[in-house]
Coordinates of C-alpha atoms and ligand atoms in Angstrom, one line a residue:
M1 CA -8.0 46.3 4.4
R2 CA -7.6 42.6 5.0
Q3 CA -5.1 40.6 3.0
S4 CA -7.0 37.9 1.1
L5 CA -6.2 34.2 1.2
I6 CA -7.0 31.4 -1.3
M7 CA -6.2 28.0 0.1
G8 CA -6.5 24.6 -1.6
N9 CA -7.4 21.5 0.4
W10 CA -6.2 18.5 -1.7
K11 CA -7.7 16.0 0.8
M12 CA -6.6 12.3 0.3
N13 CA -6.1 12.7 -3.5
G14 CA -3.3 12.2 -5.9
S15 CA 0.1 10.4 -6.0
L16 CA 3.6 11.8 -5.5
E17 CA 3.9 12.3 -9.3
S18 CA 0.5 14.0 -9.7
T19 CA 1.1 16.1 -6.6
K20 CA 4.3 17.4 -7.9
S21 CA 2.8 18.2 -11.3
L22 CA -0.1 20.0 -9.7
C23 CA 2.2 22.1 -7.5
S24 CA 4.4 23.0 -10.6
A25 CA 1.4 24.0 -12.6
I26 CA 0.1 26.3 -9.8
M27 CA 3.5 27.8 -9.3
E28 CA 3.9 28.4 -13.1
G29 CA 0.8 30.6 -12.9
L30 CA 2.1 32.7 -10.1
N31 CA 4.3 35.8 -10.1
A32 CA 7.1 36.3 -7.6
D33 CA 5.2 39.1 -5.8
D34 CA 1.9 37.2 -5.5
T35 CA 0.8 36.6 -1.9
G36 CA -2.1 34.9 -0.2
I37 CA -2.2 31.5 -1.9
A38 CA -1.6 28.2 -0.2
V39 CA -2.3 24.5 -0.6
C40 CA -2.9 21.9 2.2
A41 CA -1.4 18.6 1.1
P42 CA -1.4 15.0 2.4
Y43 CA 1.3 14.7 5.1
V44 CA 3.5 12.3 3.1
Y45 CA 3.9 14.8 0.2
L46 CA 4.9 17.8 2.4
S47 CA 8.6 17.1 2.2
A48 CA 8.5 17.1 -1.7
L49 CA 6.4 20.3 -1.6
K50 CA 8.8 21.9 0.8
D51 CA 11.6 21.4 -1.7
M52 CA 9.5 22.7 -4.6
T53 CA 8.0 25.8 -3.0
T54 CA 11.1 27.3 -1.1
N55 CA 11.3 30.9 -2.2
S56 CA 8.1 30.7 -4.2
A57 CA 4.8 32.6 -3.8
L58 CA 3.0 29.4 -2.9
S59 CA 2.6 28.6 0.8
V60 CA 2.0 25.0 2.1
G61 CA -0.2 23.7 4.9
A62 CA -1.2 20.4 6.4
Q63 CA -4.7 19.1 6.6
N64 CA -4.6 18.4 10.4
V65 CA -2.2 18.4 13.3
A66 CA -2.0 16.2 16.5
D67 CA -3.7 17.4 19.6
Q68 CA -0.6 16.3 21.6
T69 CA 3.0 17.6 21.5
S70 CA 4.9 14.3 21.2
G71 CA 5.0 10.7 22.6
A72 CA 3.1 7.5 22.3
Y73 CA 0.4 8.6 19.8
T74 CA 0.7 6.1 17.0
G75 CA -0.2 7.5 13.6
E76 CA -0.2 11.1 14.6
I77 CA 1.9 14.0 13.2
S78 CA 3.0 16.8 15.6
A79 CA 3.2 20.5 15.0
S80 CA 7.0 20.4 15.4
M81 CA 7.1 17.8 12.6
L82 CA 5.0 20.1 10.4
K83 CA 7.3 23.0 11.2
E84 CA 10.2 20.9 9.9
M85 CA 8.3 20.5 6.7
A86 CA 8.0 24.3 6.5
C87 CA 4.3 24.3 6.8
T88 CA 2.8 27.8 7.2
Y89 CA -0.7 26.6 7.9
A90 CA -2.5 23.6 9.4
L91 CA -6.3 23.0 9.0
V92 CA -8.0 22.1 12.3
G93 CA -11.5 20.9 12.7
H94 CA -12.3 20.2 9.1
S95 CA -15.8 18.7 9.0
E96 CA -14.5 15.5 7.5
R97 CA -12.2 15.1 10.6
R98 CA -15.1 16.0 12.9
S99 CA -17.6 13.6 11.3
Y100 CA -15.4 10.6 10.2
Y101 CA -12.6 10.7 12.8
G102 CA -14.3 12.0 15.9
D103 CA -12.4 15.3 16.2
T104 CA -14.3 17.1 19.0
D105 CA -14.5 20.8 19.7
D106 CA -12.1 20.2 22.6
S107 CA -9.5 18.3 20.6
V108 CA -9.8 20.8 17.8
A109 CA -9.0 23.5 20.3
D110 CA -5.9 21.5 21.4
R111 CA -4.8 21.1 17.8
F112 CA -5.2 24.8 17.3
C113 CA -3.0 25.5 20.4
E114 CA -0.4 22.9 19.3
A115 CA -0.1 24.5 15.8
Q116 CA 0.4 28.0 17.3
K117 CA 3.1 26.7 19.8
E118 CA 5.2 26.0 16.7
G119 CA 4.3 29.2 14.9
I120 CA 2.1 27.4 12.4
V121 CA -1.1 29.4 11.6
P122 CA -4.1 27.2 12.4
V123 CA -7.1 27.4 10.0
L124 CA -10.1 26.7 12.2
C125 CA -12.9 25.1 10.2
I126 CA -16.4 25.6 11.5
G127 CA -19.8 25.1 10.0
E128 CA -23.2 23.6 10.4
T129 CA -24.8 20.5 8.8
L130 CA -27.9 20.7 6.7
A131 CA -30.0 19.3 9.6
E132 CA -28.6 22.0 11.9
R133 CA -29.3 24.8 9.3
E134 CA -32.9 23.5 8.9
A135 CA -33.3 23.5 12.6
N136 CA -32.2 27.1 12.8
E137 CA -29.1 26.1 14.7
T138 CA -26.5 27.6 12.3
F139 CA -25.4 30.4 14.6
N140 CA -25.4 28.2 17.8
V141 CA -23.2 25.7 16.1
V142 CA -20.6 28.0 14.7
N143 CA -20.6 30.0 18.0
R144 CA -20.0 26.8 20.0
Q145 CA -17.2 25.7 17.7
L146 CA -15.6 29.1 17.8
D147 CA -16.0 29.5 21.6
A148 CA -14.4 26.2 22.3
V149 CA -11.2 27.6 20.8
I150 CA -11.5 31.0 22.4
E151 CA -12.0 29.4 25.8
K152 CA -8.9 27.2 25.6
A153 CA -6.5 29.4 23.6
G154 CA -7.8 32.9 24.7
I155 CA -9.1 35.6 22.4
D156 CA -5.6 37.0 21.7
A157 CA -4.6 33.7 20.0
L158 CA -7.0 34.4 17.2
E159 CA -4.7 37.1 16.1
N160 CA -2.4 34.5 14.4
S161 CA -5.1 32.3 13.0
V162 CA -7.5 32.0 10.1
I163 CA -11.2 30.9 10.3
A164 CA -12.9 29.0 7.5
Y165 CA -16.6 29.0 7.5
E166 CA -17.6 25.8 5.7
P167 CA -21.3 24.8 5.8
V168 CA -21.1 21.0 5.8
W169 CA -24.0 20.8 3.3
A170 CA -21.9 22.7 0.7
I171 CA -18.7 20.7 1.0
G172 CA -18.1 18.5 -2.0
T173 CA -21.8 18.6 -2.9
G174 CA -21.8 21.1 -5.7
V175 CA -24.3 23.1 -3.7
T176 CA -22.8 26.4 -2.6
A177 CA -24.1 28.9 0.0
S178 CA -25.5 32.0 -1.7
D179 CA -23.3 35.1 -1.4
E180 CA -25.8 36.5 1.1
Q181 CA -26.1 33.3 3.1
A182 CA -22.3 33.0 3.5
Q183 CA -21.9 36.8 4.2
E184 CA -24.5 36.6 7.0
V185 CA -22.6 33.9 8.9
H186 CA -19.2 35.5 8.2
K187 CA -20.5 38.8 9.6
A188 CA -21.9 37.1 12.7
I189 CA -18.5 35.3 13.3
R190 CA -16.7 38.6 13.0
E191 CA -19.2 40.3 15.4
R192 CA -18.7 37.6 17.9
I193 CA -15.0 38.1 17.9
A194 CA -15.4 41.9 18.0
A195 CA -17.4 41.6 21.2
K196 CA -14.2 40.4 22.8
N197 CA -11.6 42.3 20.7
T198 CA -12.4 44.6 17.8
A199 CA -8.8 44.9 16.5
I200 CA -8.6 41.1 16.1
A201 CA -12.1 41.0 14.5
D202 CA -11.0 43.6 12.0
K203 CA -7.9 41.8 11.1
I204 CA -8.8 38.1 11.1
Q205 CA -9.2 36.4 7.7
I206 CA -12.5 34.5 7.4
L207 CA -12.5 32.2 4.4
Y208 CA -15.6 30.6 2.8
G209 CA -15.4 26.9 1.9
G210 CA -18.0 24.7 0.2
S211 CA -18.1 24.0 -3.6
M212 CA -16.3 27.3 -4.4
K213 CA -15.5 27.2 -8.2
P214 CA -14.4 29.8 -10.8
G215 CA -18.1 30.4 -11.6
N216 CA -19.2 31.4 -8.1
A217 CA -16.0 32.6 -6.5
K218 CA -16.2 36.2 -7.7
G219 CA -19.6 36.9 -6.0
L220 CA -18.6 35.2 -2.8
L221 CA -15.3 36.9 -2.6
A222 CA -16.9 40.3 -3.2
M223 CA -18.8 40.1 0.1
A224 CA -17.6 42.4 2.8
D225 CA -16.7 39.7 5.4
I226 CA -15.5 37.0 3.0
D227 CA -11.7 37.3 2.9
G228 CA -10.9 34.3 0.7
G229 CA -11.7 30.7 0.1
L230 CA -10.9 27.2 1.3
I231 CA -11.2 25.1 -1.9
G232 CA -11.4 21.4 -2.1
G233 CA -12.4 19.9 -5.5
A234 CA -11.6 22.9 -7.7
S235 CA -8.1 23.1 -6.1
L236 CA -7.1 19.8 -7.8
D237 CA -7.1 21.5 -11.1
A238 CA -4.4 24.2 -11.4
A239 CA -6.3 26.3 -14.0
S240 CA -9.5 26.4 -11.9
F241 CA -7.6 27.1 -8.7
L242 CA -5.6 29.9 -10.3
E243 CA -8.8 31.4 -11.8
I244 CA -10.4 31.5 -8.4
Y245 CA -7.2 33.2 -7.1
R246 CA -7.2 35.8 -9.9
S247 CA -10.9 36.5 -9.3
I248 CA -10.3 38.3 -6.1
Ligands
PEP301 C1 -13.3 21.5 1.7 O1 -13.1 20.3 1.8 O2 -12.7 22.2 2.5 C2 -14.1 22.0 0.6 C3 -14.5 23.2 0.7 O3 -14.4 21.1 -0.4 P1 -15.1 21.5 -1.8 O4 -14.6 22.8 -2.3 O5 -14.9 20.3 -2.7 O6 -16.6 21.6 -1.4

């Protein structure tokens, strides 16, 4: 039985004050023995969240990590810096990074490796655009994005990682994949990993992301290969985020 994981992606939203309030409100809704809940916050708020979440049930992650270890990379944040901020997770390859900031399959694989070098669990985001789905390219796209990481990091590296399947057409659009559409891709991802290592395939958490809300979470999370959610918009509201968490 895989442990489930509900992860918020706050993106570039909020202020220091609102971030602290949101974090407090989420923590107030958790019990000491709750597990499998995390938020990925803007870099500049990680220090405040580190102080607030020490010894709490809520884990913290970053929304990206540099593809280099250290040096002359102005504006970048390294994995060792994130480790100092007590990050448990780092997203890599979010579609907004891929489409607006030019993150490539290759640089995403480097980011994945950098996170793992510091013991941070990379959350590898993969998924197809609407045009790719309509061209029947969904499986080719997610396989390519996954294989780029496996080729660079090795299949064993997936043991300490999470995958988030996020169809780009469902992110922030209010249109979610149907339970069956999502399950079909999750199953294919798990089978691709199983072809190389069945133990890792059985264990790896594969999250769904794309307009997950309290109203559709239950159905998605009930699917056999959907182990949790990566939640953008609905994670900015503590009550909605907690409702999704409790719907597992
Ligand atoms: C995301 O950005 O990872 C995401 C899933 O966003 P939303 O839930 O708003 O679609």
